[in-house]
PDB file of C-alpha atoms and ligand atoms in Angstrom:
ATOM      1  CA  MET A  11      60.403  -8.815 -32.823  1.00 88.00           C
ATOM      2  CA  SER A  12      58.546  -8.561 -29.836  1.00 98.00           C
ATOM      3  CA  SER A  13      55.040  -6.782 -28.482  1.00 98.00           C
ATOM      4  CA  TYR A  14      54.450  -4.929 -25.437  1.00 98.00           C
ATOM      5  CA  VAL A  15      51.534  -3.394 -23.967  1.00 99.00           C
ATOM      6  CA  ILE A  16      52.437  -0.949 -21.207  1.00 99.00           C
ATOM      7  CA  SER A  17      49.476   1.120 -18.899  1.00 98.00           C
ATOM      8  CA  GLY A  18      49.846   4.476 -17.833  1.00 98.00           C
ATOM      9  CA  VAL A  19      52.726   5.728 -20.064  1.00 98.00           C
ATOM     10  CA  SER A  20      51.985   9.445 -20.013  1.00 98.00           C
ATOM     11  CA  ARG A  21      54.706   9.970 -17.897  1.00 97.00           C
ATOM     12  CA  GLY A  22      57.359   8.080 -15.122  1.00 96.00           C
ATOM     13  CA  LEU A  23      58.455   4.904 -15.325  1.00 98.00           C
ATOM     14  CA  GLY A  24      56.032   4.066 -17.738  1.00 98.00           C
ATOM     15  CA  PHE A  25      57.245   6.558 -20.779  1.00 98.00           C
ATOM     16  CA  GLU A  26      60.567   5.059 -19.716  1.00 98.00           C
ATOM     17  CA  PHE A  27      59.192   1.886 -20.515  1.00 98.00           C
ATOM     18  CA  VAL A  28      57.982   3.092 -23.840  1.00 98.00           C
ATOM     19  CA  ARG A  29      61.046   5.077 -24.535  1.00 98.00           C
ATOM     20  CA  GLN A  30      63.602   1.843 -23.927  1.00 98.00           C
ATOM     21  CA  LEU A  31      61.486  -0.851 -25.513  1.00 98.00           C
ATOM     22  CA  SER A  32      61.068   0.968 -29.034  1.00 98.00           C
ATOM     23  CA  ALA A  33      64.712   1.800 -29.196  1.00 98.00           C
ATOM     24  CA  SER A  34      64.480  -1.269 -31.365  1.00 97.00           C
ATOM     25  CA  PRO A  35      62.707  -0.660 -34.501  1.00 97.00           C
ATOM     26  CA  ALA A  36      61.710  -4.428 -34.430  1.00 97.00           C
ATOM     27  CA  ASN A  37      59.635  -4.179 -31.455  1.00 98.00           C
ATOM     28  CA  SER A  38      56.271  -3.054 -31.421  1.00 98.00           C
ATOM     29  CA  VAL A  39      54.956  -0.738 -28.251  1.00 98.00           C
ATOM     30  CA  PHE A  40      51.688  -0.291 -27.103  1.00 98.00           C
ATOM     31  CA  GLY A  41      51.061   2.395 -24.677  1.00 98.00           C
ATOM     32  CA  LEU A  42      47.716   2.999 -22.866  1.00 98.00           C
ATOM     33  CA  VAL A  43      46.805   6.712 -21.358  1.00 98.00           C
ATOM     34  CA  ARG A  44      44.008   8.341 -20.179  1.00 98.00           C
ATOM     35  CA  ASP A  45      44.650  11.606 -22.676  1.00 98.00           C
ATOM     36  CA  LYS A  46      45.770  10.026 -25.828  1.00 98.00           C
ATOM     37  CA  THR A  47      46.048  13.402 -27.883  1.00 98.00           C
ATOM     38  CA  ALA A  48      48.521  14.946 -25.263  1.00 98.00           C
ATOM     39  CA  VAL A  49      50.752  11.511 -24.925  1.00 98.00           C
ATOM     40  CA  GLU A  50      50.405  11.138 -28.943  1.00 98.00           C
ATOM     41  CA  ALA A  51      51.897  14.880 -28.954  1.00 98.00           C
ATOM     42  CA  LYS A  52      54.813  14.298 -26.315  1.00 98.00           C
ATOM     43  CA  VAL A  53      55.777  10.738 -27.797  1.00 98.00           C
ATOM     44  CA  ALA A  54      56.260  12.610 -31.396  1.00 98.00           C
ATOM     45  CA  ALA A  55      58.115  15.486 -30.069  1.00 98.00           C
ATOM     46  CA  GLU A  56      60.335  13.292 -27.539  1.00 98.00           C
ATOM     47  CA  LEU A  57      60.610  10.376 -29.423  1.00 98.00           C
ATOM     48  CA  GLY A  58      59.042  10.393 -33.078  1.00 96.00           C
ATOM     49  CA  ARG A  59      59.203   6.724 -33.601  1.00 97.00           C
ATOM     50  CA  THR A  60      56.836   4.854 -35.629  1.00 97.00           C
ATOM     51  CA  ASN A  61      56.903   1.510 -33.835  1.00 98.00           C
ATOM     52  CA  ILE A  62      54.817   3.251 -31.204  1.00 98.00           C
ATOM     53  CA  THR A  63      51.244   3.303 -30.855  1.00 98.00           C
ATOM     54  CA  ILE A  64      49.321   5.128 -27.970  1.00 98.00           C
ATOM     55  CA  ILE A  65      45.802   3.915 -26.918  1.00 98.00           C
ATOM     56  CA  GLN A  66      43.498   5.799 -25.133  1.00 98.00           C
ATOM     57  CA  ALA A  67      42.167   3.660 -21.858  1.00 98.00           C
ATOM     58  CA  ASP A  68      41.855   4.354 -18.227  1.00 98.00           C
ATOM     59  CA  THR A  69      42.607   1.410 -16.578  1.00 98.00           C
ATOM     60  CA  THR A  70      39.886   1.476 -14.511  1.00 97.00           C
ATOM     61  CA  ASN A  71      37.612   0.799 -16.921  1.00 98.00           C
ATOM     62  CA  ALA A  72      36.938  -2.548 -17.926  1.00 98.00           C
ATOM     63  CA  ALA A  73      35.102  -1.518 -21.269  1.00 98.00           C
ATOM     64  CA  GLU A  74      38.066   0.466 -22.474  1.00 98.00           C
ATOM     65  CA  LEU A  75      40.415  -2.129 -22.108  1.00 98.00           C
ATOM     66  CA  GLU A  76      38.850  -4.921 -24.018  1.00 98.00           C
ATOM     67  CA  LYS A  77      38.678  -2.387 -26.780  1.00 98.00           C
ATOM     68  CA  ALA A  78      42.522  -1.613 -26.420  1.00 98.00           C
ATOM     69  CA  ALA A  79      42.851  -5.194 -26.621  1.00 98.00           C
ATOM     70  CA  GLN A  80      41.040  -5.476 -30.023  1.00 98.00           C
ATOM     71  CA  ILE A  81      43.279  -2.851 -31.280  1.00 98.00           C
ATOM     72  CA  VAL A  82      46.539  -4.727 -30.282  1.00 98.00           C
ATOM     73  CA  SER A  83      44.871  -7.787 -31.425  1.00 98.00           C
ATOM     74  CA  GLU A  84      44.191  -6.154 -35.145  1.00 98.00           C
ATOM     75  CA  LYS A  85      47.971  -4.904 -35.121  1.00 98.00           C
ATOM     76  CA  THR A  86      49.450  -8.119 -33.724  1.00 98.00           C
ATOM     77  CA  ASN A  87      47.584 -11.189 -35.278  1.00 98.00           C
ATOM     78  CA  GLY A  88      45.841 -11.733 -31.906  1.00 98.00           C
ATOM     79  CA  THR A  89      49.263 -12.039 -29.986  1.00 98.00           C
ATOM     80  CA  LEU A  90      51.118 -10.235 -27.720  1.00 98.00           C
ATOM     81  CA  ASP A  91      54.724 -11.198 -25.864  1.00 98.00           C
ATOM     82  CA  TYR A  92      54.942  -8.752 -22.690  1.00 98.00           C
ATOM     83  CA  LEU A  93      52.134  -6.840 -20.499  1.00 98.00           C
ATOM     84  CA  ILE A  94      53.249  -4.273 -17.643  1.00 99.00           C
ATOM     85  CA  ALA A  95      50.741  -3.100 -15.511  1.00 98.00           C
ATOM     86  CA  ASN A  96      52.312   0.195 -14.765  1.00 98.00           C
ATOM     87  CA  ALA A  97      49.700   2.685 -14.195  1.00 98.00           C
ATOM     88  CA  ALA A  98      48.961   3.470 -10.409  1.00 97.00           C
ATOM     89  CA  LEU A  99      47.611   6.061  -7.825  1.00 95.00           C
ATOM     90  CA  GLN A 100      50.006   7.603  -5.168  1.00 87.00           C
ATOM     91  CA  ALA A 101      47.358  10.335  -3.871  1.00 79.00           C
ATOM     92  CA  LYS A 102      48.429  13.067  -1.291  1.00 75.00           C
ATOM     93  CA  THR A 103      47.113  11.106   1.307  1.00 86.00           C
ATOM     94  CA  ALA A 104      50.174   9.265   1.167  1.00 90.00           C
ATOM     95  CA  LEU A 105      52.239  11.581   3.346  1.00 92.00           C
ATOM     96  CA  VAL A 106      50.106  10.928   6.546  1.00 94.00           C
ATOM     97  CA  GLY A 107      49.048   8.397   8.466  1.00 96.00           C
ATOM     98  CA  PHE A 108      45.838   6.604   9.721  1.00 97.00           C
ATOM     99  CA  ASP A 109      45.578   8.684  12.808  1.00 97.00           C
ATOM    100  CA  VAL A 110      45.574  11.774  10.634  1.00 96.00           C
ATOM    101  CA  LEU A 111      43.315  10.303   8.201  1.00 96.00           C
ATOM    102  CA  ALA A 112      40.984   9.072  10.953  1.00 97.00           C
ATOM    103  CA  GLN A 113      39.738  12.887  11.169  1.00 97.00           C
ATOM    104  CA  ASP A 114      37.458  12.436   8.093  1.00 97.00           C
ATOM    105  CA  PRO A 115      36.305   8.481   7.826  1.00 98.00           C
ATOM    106  CA  THR A 116      34.405   9.236   4.411  1.00 98.00           C
ATOM    107  CA  ALA A 117      37.190  10.654   3.431  1.00 96.00           C
ATOM    108  CA  LEU A 118      39.273   7.931   4.382  1.00 97.00           C
ATOM    109  CA  GLU A 119      36.990   5.199   2.964  1.00 97.00           C
ATOM    110  CA  GLU A 120      36.570   7.129  -0.749  1.00 97.00           C
ATOM    111  CA  ASP A 121      40.475   7.300  -0.640  1.00 96.00           C
ATOM    112  CA  LEU A 122      40.913   3.705  -0.331  1.00 97.00           C
ATOM    113  CA  ILE A 123      38.817   2.554  -2.673  1.00 97.00           C
ATOM    114  CA  GLU A 124      39.910   5.062  -5.387  1.00 97.00           C
ATOM    115  CA  HIS A 125      43.278   3.290  -4.873  1.00 97.00           C
ATOM    116  CA  PHE A 126      41.952   0.075  -4.645  1.00 98.00           C
ATOM    117  CA  ARG A 127      40.264   0.633  -8.139  1.00 98.00           C
ATOM    118  CA  VAL A 128      43.364   2.347  -9.658  1.00 98.00           C
ATOM    119  CA  ASN A 129      46.300  -0.408  -7.871  1.00 98.00           C
ATOM    120  CA  THR A 130      44.369  -3.532  -7.507  1.00 98.00           C
ATOM    121  CA  VAL A 131      40.983  -3.604  -9.536  1.00 98.00           C
ATOM    122  CA  GLY A 132      42.940  -1.932 -12.741  1.00 98.00           C
ATOM    123  CA  PRO A 133      45.771  -4.524 -13.454  1.00 98.00           C
ATOM    124  CA  ILE A 134      43.196  -7.224 -12.500  1.00 98.00           C
ATOM    125  CA  HIS A 135      40.923  -5.631 -15.927  1.00 98.00           C
ATOM    126  CA  LEU A 136      44.158  -5.131 -17.650  1.00 98.00           C
ATOM    127  CA  PHE A 137      45.364  -8.500 -17.226  1.00 98.00           C
ATOM    128  CA  ASN A 138      42.153 -10.207 -18.270  1.00 98.00           C
ATOM    129  CA  ALA A 139      41.722  -8.157 -21.255  1.00 98.00           C
ATOM    130  CA  PHE A 140      44.864  -9.144 -22.752  1.00 98.00           C
ATOM    131  CA  MET A 141      45.140 -12.570 -21.459  1.00 98.00           C
ATOM    132  CA  PRO A 142      43.745 -14.102 -24.656  1.00 98.00           C
ATOM    133  CA  LEU A 143      46.696 -12.548 -26.591  1.00 98.00           C
ATOM    134  CA  ILE A 144      49.438 -13.170 -24.359  1.00 98.00           C
ATOM    135  CA  LEU A 145      48.541 -16.656 -24.551  1.00 98.00           C
ATOM    136  CA  ASN A 146      49.057 -16.562 -28.199  1.00 98.00           C
ATOM    137  CA  GLY A 147      52.516 -15.087 -27.812  1.00 98.00           C
ATOM    138  CA  HIS A 148      56.043 -15.968 -27.515  1.00 98.00           C
ATOM    139  CA  ALA A 149      57.255 -14.584 -24.454  1.00 98.00           C
ATOM    140  CA  LYS A 150      54.127 -15.203 -22.043  1.00 98.00           C
ATOM    141  CA  LYS A 151      55.207 -12.381 -19.613  1.00 98.00           C
ATOM    142  CA  VAL A 152      52.895 -10.361 -17.558  1.00 98.00           C
ATOM    143  CA  ILE A 153      54.199  -7.851 -14.747  1.00 98.00           C
ATOM    144  CA  ALA A 154      52.763  -5.854 -12.177  1.00 98.00           C
ATOM    145  CA  ILE A 155      55.016  -3.147 -11.059  1.00 98.00           C
ATOM    146  CA  SER A 156      54.283  -3.210  -7.378  1.00 98.00           C
ATOM    147  CA  THR A 157      56.265  -1.544  -4.550  1.00 97.00           C
ATOM    148  CA  GLY A 158      58.387  -2.432  -1.535  1.00 97.00           C
ATOM    149  CA  ALA A 159      55.651  -0.230   0.668  1.00 96.00           C
ATOM    150  CA  ALA A 160      53.595  -3.489   0.215  1.00 97.00           C
ATOM    151  CA  ASP A 161      55.799  -5.365   2.094  1.00 97.00           C
ATOM    152  CA  THR A 162      54.806  -5.486   5.939  1.00 97.00           C
ATOM    153  CA  GLU A 163      58.495  -5.387   6.661  1.00 96.00           C
ATOM    154  CA  MET A 164      59.176  -2.079   5.206  1.00 96.00           C
ATOM    155  CA  THR A 165      56.145  -0.705   7.314  1.00 96.00           C
ATOM    156  CA  LEU A 166      57.392  -2.524  10.379  1.00 97.00           C
ATOM    157  CA  LYS A 167      61.028  -2.096  10.923  1.00 95.00           C
ATOM    158  CA  PRO A 168      61.183   1.838  10.348  1.00 95.00           C
ATOM    159  CA  GLU A 169      57.343   2.405  11.759  1.00 96.00           C
ATOM    160  CA  MET A 170      56.505   3.904   8.275  1.00 95.00           C
ATOM    161  CA  TYR A 171      52.859   4.979   9.342  1.00 96.00           C
ATOM    162  CA  GLN A 172      52.678   6.792   5.747  1.00 95.00           C
ATOM    163  CA  ALA A 173      51.253   5.880   1.935  1.00 95.00           C
ATOM    164  CA  THR A 174      48.331   4.142   3.747  1.00 97.00           C
ATOM    165  CA  ALA A 175      45.857   3.379   0.826  1.00 97.00           C
ATOM    166  CA  TYR A 176      48.913   2.825  -1.458  1.00 97.00           C
ATOM    167  CA  SER A 177      50.902   0.122   0.623  1.00 97.00           C
ATOM    168  CA  ILE A 178      47.390  -1.771   1.320  1.00 98.00           C
ATOM    169  CA  THR A 179      46.383  -2.059  -2.216  1.00 98.00           C
ATOM    170  CA  LYS A 180      49.678  -2.678  -3.389  1.00 98.00           C
ATOM    171  CA  ALA A 181      49.573  -5.413  -1.425  1.00 98.00           C
ATOM    172  CA  ALA A 182      46.372  -6.795  -2.711  1.00 98.00           C
ATOM    173  CA  LEU A 183      47.934  -6.258  -6.175  1.00 98.00           C
ATOM    174  CA  ASN A 184      50.498  -8.966  -4.992  1.00 98.00           C
ATOM    175  CA  MET A 185      48.192 -11.061  -4.165  1.00 98.00           C
ATOM    176  CA  ALA A 186      46.400 -10.707  -7.335  1.00 98.00           C
ATOM    177  CA  VAL A 187      49.728 -11.885  -9.023  1.00 98.00           C
ATOM    178  CA  ALA A 188      49.703 -14.926  -7.381  1.00 98.00           C
ATOM    179  CA  LYS A 189      46.209 -15.568  -7.725  1.00 98.00           C
ATOM    180  CA  PHE A 190      47.115 -15.139 -11.845  1.00 98.00           C
ATOM    181  CA  SER A 191      49.753 -17.013 -11.687  1.00 98.00           C
ATOM    182  CA  ALA A 192      48.089 -19.907  -9.895  1.00 98.00           C
ATOM    183  CA  VAL A 193      45.705 -19.920 -13.222  1.00 98.00           C
ATOM    184  CA  TYR A 194      47.880 -19.712 -15.573  1.00 98.00           C
ATOM    185  CA  ARG A 195      51.368 -20.989 -14.724  1.00 98.00           C
ATOM    186  CA  ARG A 196      50.148 -24.001 -16.044  1.00 97.00           C
ATOM    187  CA  GLU A 197      49.583 -22.613 -19.244  1.00 98.00           C
ATOM    188  CA  GLY A 198      53.286 -21.089 -19.800  1.00 98.00           C
ATOM    189  CA  VAL A 199      52.631 -17.690 -18.404  1.00 98.00           C
ATOM    190  CA  LEU A 200      54.505 -15.789 -16.185  1.00 98.00           C
ATOM    191  CA  VAL A 201      52.875 -13.506 -13.663  1.00 98.00           C
ATOM    192  CA  MET A 202      54.977 -11.629 -11.323  1.00 98.00           C
ATOM    193  CA  ALA A 203      55.236  -8.721  -9.460  1.00 98.00           C
ATOM    194  CA  ILE A 204      58.203  -6.326  -9.456  1.00 98.00           C
ATOM    195  CA  CYS A 205      59.495  -3.565  -7.203  1.00 98.00           C
ATOM    196  CA  PRO A 206      61.535  -0.725  -9.164  1.00 98.00           C
ATOM    197  CA  GLY A 207      62.536   0.737  -6.255  1.00 96.00           C
ATOM    198  CA  ALA A 208      62.405   4.804  -5.277  1.00 93.00           C
ATOM    199  CA  VAL A 209      62.528   6.171  -8.540  1.00 95.00           C
ATOM    200  CA  ALA A 210      62.807  10.061  -9.262  1.00 92.00           C
ATOM    201  CA  THR A 211      59.392  10.691 -11.342  1.00 91.00           C
ATOM    202  CA  GLY A 212      57.946  12.854  -9.300  1.00 80.00           C
ATOM    203  CA  GLY A 213      55.137  10.656  -8.453  1.00 71.00           C
ATOM    204  CA  LEU A 214      54.483  11.990  -5.188  1.00 73.00           C
ATOM    205  CA  GLN A 215      53.046  15.929  -5.541  1.00 75.00           C
ATOM    206  CA  ILE A 216      54.842  17.908  -3.283  1.00 83.00           C
ATOM    207  CA  GLU A 217      53.174  21.480  -3.657  1.00 86.00           C
ATOM    208  CA  THR A 218      53.288  23.322  -0.097  1.00 91.00           C
ATOM    209  CA  GLU A 219      56.008  23.771   2.661  1.00 93.00           C
ATOM    210  CA  GLU A 220      53.904  21.327   4.883  1.00 91.00           C
ATOM    211  CA  ASP A 221      54.048  18.592   2.064  1.00 89.00           C
ATOM    212  CA  GLY A 222      57.582  19.233   1.744  1.00 89.00           C
ATOM    213  CA  LYS A 223      58.176  18.447   5.788  1.00 92.00           C
ATOM    214  CA  LEU A 224      56.158  15.300   5.519  1.00 90.00           C
ATOM    215  CA  ALA A 225      57.715  13.852   2.831  1.00 88.00           C
ATOM    216  CA  MET A 226      61.148  14.815   4.111  1.00 89.00           C
ATOM    217  CA  GLU A 227      59.828  12.480   7.595  1.00 92.00           C
ATOM    218  CA  MET A 228      58.803   9.413   4.942  1.00 90.00           C
ATOM    219  CA  PHE A 229      62.336   9.953   3.764  1.00 89.00           C
ATOM    220  CA  ALA A 230      63.758   9.798   6.786  1.00 91.00           C
ATOM    221  CA  ARG A 231      61.536   6.317   7.442  1.00 92.00           C
ATOM    222  CA  PHE A 232      63.357   5.229   4.169  1.00 92.00           C
ATOM    223  CA  LYS A 233      66.584   5.757   5.608  1.00 92.00           C
ATOM    224  CA  GLU A 234      66.005   3.983   8.944  1.00 92.00           C
ATOM    225  CA  TYR A 235      64.731   1.190   6.672  1.00 94.00           C
ATOM    226  CA  SER A 236      67.699   1.040   4.480  1.00 93.00           C
ATOM    227  CA  PRO A 237      70.629   3.120   6.194  1.00 91.00           C
ATOM    228  CA  THR A 238      72.445   3.101   2.715  1.00 92.00           C
ATOM    229  CA  PHE A 239      69.167   4.675   1.087  1.00 91.00           C
ATOM    230  CA  GLN A 240      70.518   7.868  -0.697  1.00 89.00           C
ATOM    231  CA  GLY A 241      67.492   8.807  -2.419  1.00 90.00           C
ATOM    232  CA  PRO A 242      65.857   7.812  -5.627  1.00 92.00           C
ATOM    233  CA  GLU A 243      67.188   6.781  -8.946  1.00 95.00           C
ATOM    234  CA  PRO A 244      66.947   8.123 -11.807  1.00 96.00           C
ATOM    235  CA  VAL A 245      64.114   6.638 -13.881  1.00 98.00           C
ATOM    236  CA  GLU A 246      66.157   5.338 -16.780  1.00 98.00           C
ATOM    237  CA  ASP A 247      68.181   2.696 -14.463  1.00 97.00           C
ATOM    238  CA  SER A 248      65.101   1.481 -12.554  1.00 98.00           C
ATOM    239  CA  ALA A 249      63.624   0.890 -15.962  1.00 98.00           C
ATOM    240  CA  ARG A 250      66.351  -0.788 -17.250  1.00 98.00           C
ATOM    241  CA  SER A 251      66.720  -3.438 -14.530  1.00 98.00           C
ATOM    242  CA  VAL A 252      62.832  -3.802 -13.793  1.00 98.00           C
ATOM    243  CA  LEU A 253      62.990  -5.009 -17.892  1.00 98.00           C
ATOM    244  CA  ALA A 254      66.090  -6.876 -17.203  1.00 98.00           C
ATOM    245  CA  LEU A 255      64.585  -8.846 -14.649  1.00 98.00           C
ATOM    246  CA  MET A 256      61.466  -9.268 -16.488  1.00 98.00           C
ATOM    247  CA  ASN A 257      63.624 -10.694 -19.382  1.00 98.00           C
ATOM    248  CA  LYS A 258      65.275 -13.064 -17.103  1.00 98.00           C
ATOM    249  CA  ALA A 259      62.447 -14.424 -14.713  1.00 98.00           C
ATOM    250  CA  THR A 260      60.869 -17.605 -16.214  1.00 97.00           C
ATOM    251  CA  VAL A 261      58.014 -20.105 -15.132  1.00 97.00           C
ATOM    252  CA  ASP A 262      59.886 -22.233 -13.980  1.00 93.00           C
ATOM    253  CA  ASP A 263      62.806 -20.978 -11.223  1.00 91.00           C
ATOM    254  CA  GLY A 264      60.776 -19.775  -8.908  1.00 94.00           C
ATOM    255  CA  TYR A 265      59.685 -16.654  -9.948  1.00 98.00           C
ATOM    256  CA  ALA A 266      55.956 -17.670 -10.819  1.00 98.00           C
ATOM    257  CA  GLY A 267      53.481 -15.438  -8.959  1.00 98.00           C
ATOM    258  CA  ALA A 268      56.429 -13.878  -6.651  1.00 98.00           C
ATOM    259  CA  PHE A 269      56.980 -10.076  -5.652  1.00 98.00           C
ATOM    260  CA  LEU A 270      60.463  -9.221  -6.005  1.00 98.00           C
ATOM    261  CA  SER A 271      62.386  -6.139  -5.856  1.00 98.00           C
ATOM    262  CA  HIS A 272      64.300  -5.067  -9.104  1.00 97.00           C
ATOM    263  CA  THR A 273      67.717  -5.906  -7.658  1.00 96.00           C
ATOM    264  CA  GLU A 274      65.978  -9.498  -6.269  1.00 96.00           C
ATOM    265  CA  LYS A 275      67.131  -8.391  -3.083  1.00 95.00           C
ATOM    266  CA  LYS A 276      66.372  -6.435   0.183  1.00 94.00           C
ATOM    267  CA  PRO A 277      65.949  -4.306   0.793  1.00 93.00           C
ATOM    268  CA  TYR A 278      63.608  -2.313  -1.697  1.00 93.00           C
ATOM    269  CA  LEU A 279      65.377   1.066  -1.052  1.00 93.00           C
TER     270      LEU A 279
HETATM  271  N1  NAP B1427      58.090   6.111  -8.300  1.00 95.82           N
HETATM  272  C1  NAP B1427      58.459   5.491  -7.329  1.00 95.82           C
HETATM  273  O1  NAP B1427      59.219   5.560  -6.175  1.00 95.82           O
HETATM  274  C2  NAP B1427      58.242   4.219  -7.109  1.00 95.82           C
HETATM  275  C3  NAP B1427      58.424   3.380  -6.208  1.00 95.82           C
HETATM  276  C4  NAP B1427      57.954   2.096  -5.889  1.00 95.82           C
HETATM  277  C5  NAP B1427      56.901   1.642  -6.993  1.00 95.82           C
HETATM  278  N2  NAP B1427      56.029   2.670  -7.952  1.00 95.82           N
HETATM  279  C6  NAP B1427      55.331   2.107  -9.167  1.00 95.82           C
HETATM  280  O2  NAP B1427      55.997   2.556 -10.431  1.00 95.82           O
HETATM  281  C7  NAP B1427      54.914   2.529 -11.180  1.00 95.82           C
HETATM  282  C8  NAP B1427      55.107   3.890 -12.004  1.00 95.82           C
HETATM  283  O3  NAP B1427      55.300   4.883 -10.808  1.00 95.82           O
HETATM  284  P1  NAP B1427      55.920   6.305 -11.308  1.00 95.82           P
HETATM  285  O4  NAP B1427      56.274   7.031 -10.033  1.00 95.82           O
HETATM  286  O5  NAP B1427      56.142   6.613 -12.685  1.00 95.82           O
HETATM  287  O6  NAP B1427      54.194   6.987 -11.168  1.00 95.82           O
HETATM  288  P2  NAP B1427      53.364   8.353 -11.613  1.00 95.82           P
HETATM  289  O7  NAP B1427      54.919   9.487 -12.617  1.00 95.82           O
HETATM  290  O8  NAP B1427      52.442   9.021 -11.014  1.00 95.82           O
HETATM  291  O9  NAP B1427      52.751   8.332 -13.144  1.00 95.82           O
HETATM  292  C9  NAP B1427      51.610   7.274 -12.929  1.00 95.82           C
HETATM  293  C10 NAP B1427      50.683   7.151 -14.678  1.00 95.82           C
HETATM  294  O10 NAP B1427      49.921   6.464 -14.228  1.00 95.82           O
HETATM  295  C11 NAP B1427      48.767   6.337 -15.115  1.00 95.82           C
HETATM  296  N3  NAP B1427      47.645   6.572 -14.441  1.00 95.82           N
HETATM  297  C12 NAP B1427      47.260   6.590 -13.186  1.00 95.82           C
HETATM  298  N4  NAP B1427      45.793   6.206 -13.338  1.00 95.82           N
HETATM  299  C13 NAP B1427      45.897   5.731 -14.265  1.00 95.82           C
HETATM  300  C14 NAP B1427      44.288   5.085 -14.755  1.00 95.82           C
HETATM  301  N5  NAP B1427      43.278   4.770 -13.970  1.00 95.82           N
HETATM  302  N6  NAP B1427      44.231   5.026 -16.244  1.00 95.82           N
HETATM  303  C15 NAP B1427      45.383   4.890 -16.823  1.00 95.82           C
HETATM  304  N7  NAP B1427      46.737   5.523 -16.481  1.00 95.82           N
HETATM  305  C16 NAP B1427      46.483   5.786 -15.299  1.00 95.82           C
HETATM  306  C17 NAP B1427      49.231   8.299 -15.054  1.00 95.82           C
HETATM  307  O11 NAP B1427      48.726   9.246 -16.392  1.00 95.82           O
HETATM  308  P3  NAP B1427      47.966  10.115 -16.363  1.00 95.82           P
HETATM  309  O12 NAP B1427      48.803  11.002 -16.690  1.00 95.82           O
HETATM  310  O13 NAP B1427      46.921  10.218 -16.954  1.00 95.82           O
HETATM  311  O14 NAP B1427      47.733  10.529 -15.121  1.00 95.82           O
HETATM  312  C18 NAP B1427      50.876   8.162 -15.099  1.00 95.82           C
HETATM  313  O15 NAP B1427      50.985   8.226 -16.714  1.00 95.82           O
HETATM  314  C19 NAP B1427      53.418   2.569 -10.198  1.00 95.82           C
HETATM  315  O16 NAP B1427      53.034   1.450 -10.378  1.00 95.82           O
HETATM  316  C20 NAP B1427      54.346   3.032  -8.975  1.00 95.82           C
HETATM  317  O17 NAP B1427      53.282   2.605  -8.132  1.00 95.82           O
HETATM  318  C21 NAP B1427      56.699   3.925  -8.154  1.00 95.82           C
END
């Protein structure tokens, strides 16, 4: 039996991680969300499993995360095996570059700070809140869900000017992962970042015709970066391969503090 905490499980990859991990009744799966009532109803309707606990916790709120860790601790006798920082923000500003964003410096700065709070500071608070439990767990694995967009190669090769705040704050997340590993590897904790590929979660909000055009432009850059890229992969497949890599990786074989694609190969797409 293993225990898992995953942040941001209301939808997308987070919900799929919960679905796959809770399929084994021996596992205990804890999902952190911003709207507990709504997600509990969704879990009951779509999964109806008793080994899932949904906990209220905005990952930008350190106090809520501490409370969440207490709730988990009471149910697991102070232990946790796996922690997955999945919650993230990819706002509509993802569709344009610094040339367009420069038109409103105040909005640009607020956008950067908001992405930093959710994509970098949130996982740092999450890791700190749950690390005492992880140190008592048997697996001792801490995973950040990152993105190939955080690798400068994926920006430079296709001149991908989009996803500015998202890429910058995920690159910072990758460094935070390395820093956590620098502290906790010696205690047997694997901390690593994994890119799940491009996944069909609808995470990018396409609402207008103009959004659609901008999104197509971004996909054209993806294709330039990776000519074999055919479009986002199903969420089930991506989640399965992320979990497979999480299970395979150990602290002693070069994974500690690393940032890797779920396929362990480049290109990320
Ligand atoms: N989809 C892709 O193609 C892709 C590619 C590379 C990397 N990734 C990474 O994979 C992960 C999952 O992506 P996704 O596409 O499944 O995302 P998504 O569909 O946009 O879902 C994001 C999740 O994060 C939650 N969240 C956002 N801010 C939060 C906060 N402050 N506190 C708690 N939860 C919060 C959201 O909850 P609410 O419902 O409350 O908003 C939602 O459950 C992310 O880390 C993303 O960067 C995705």
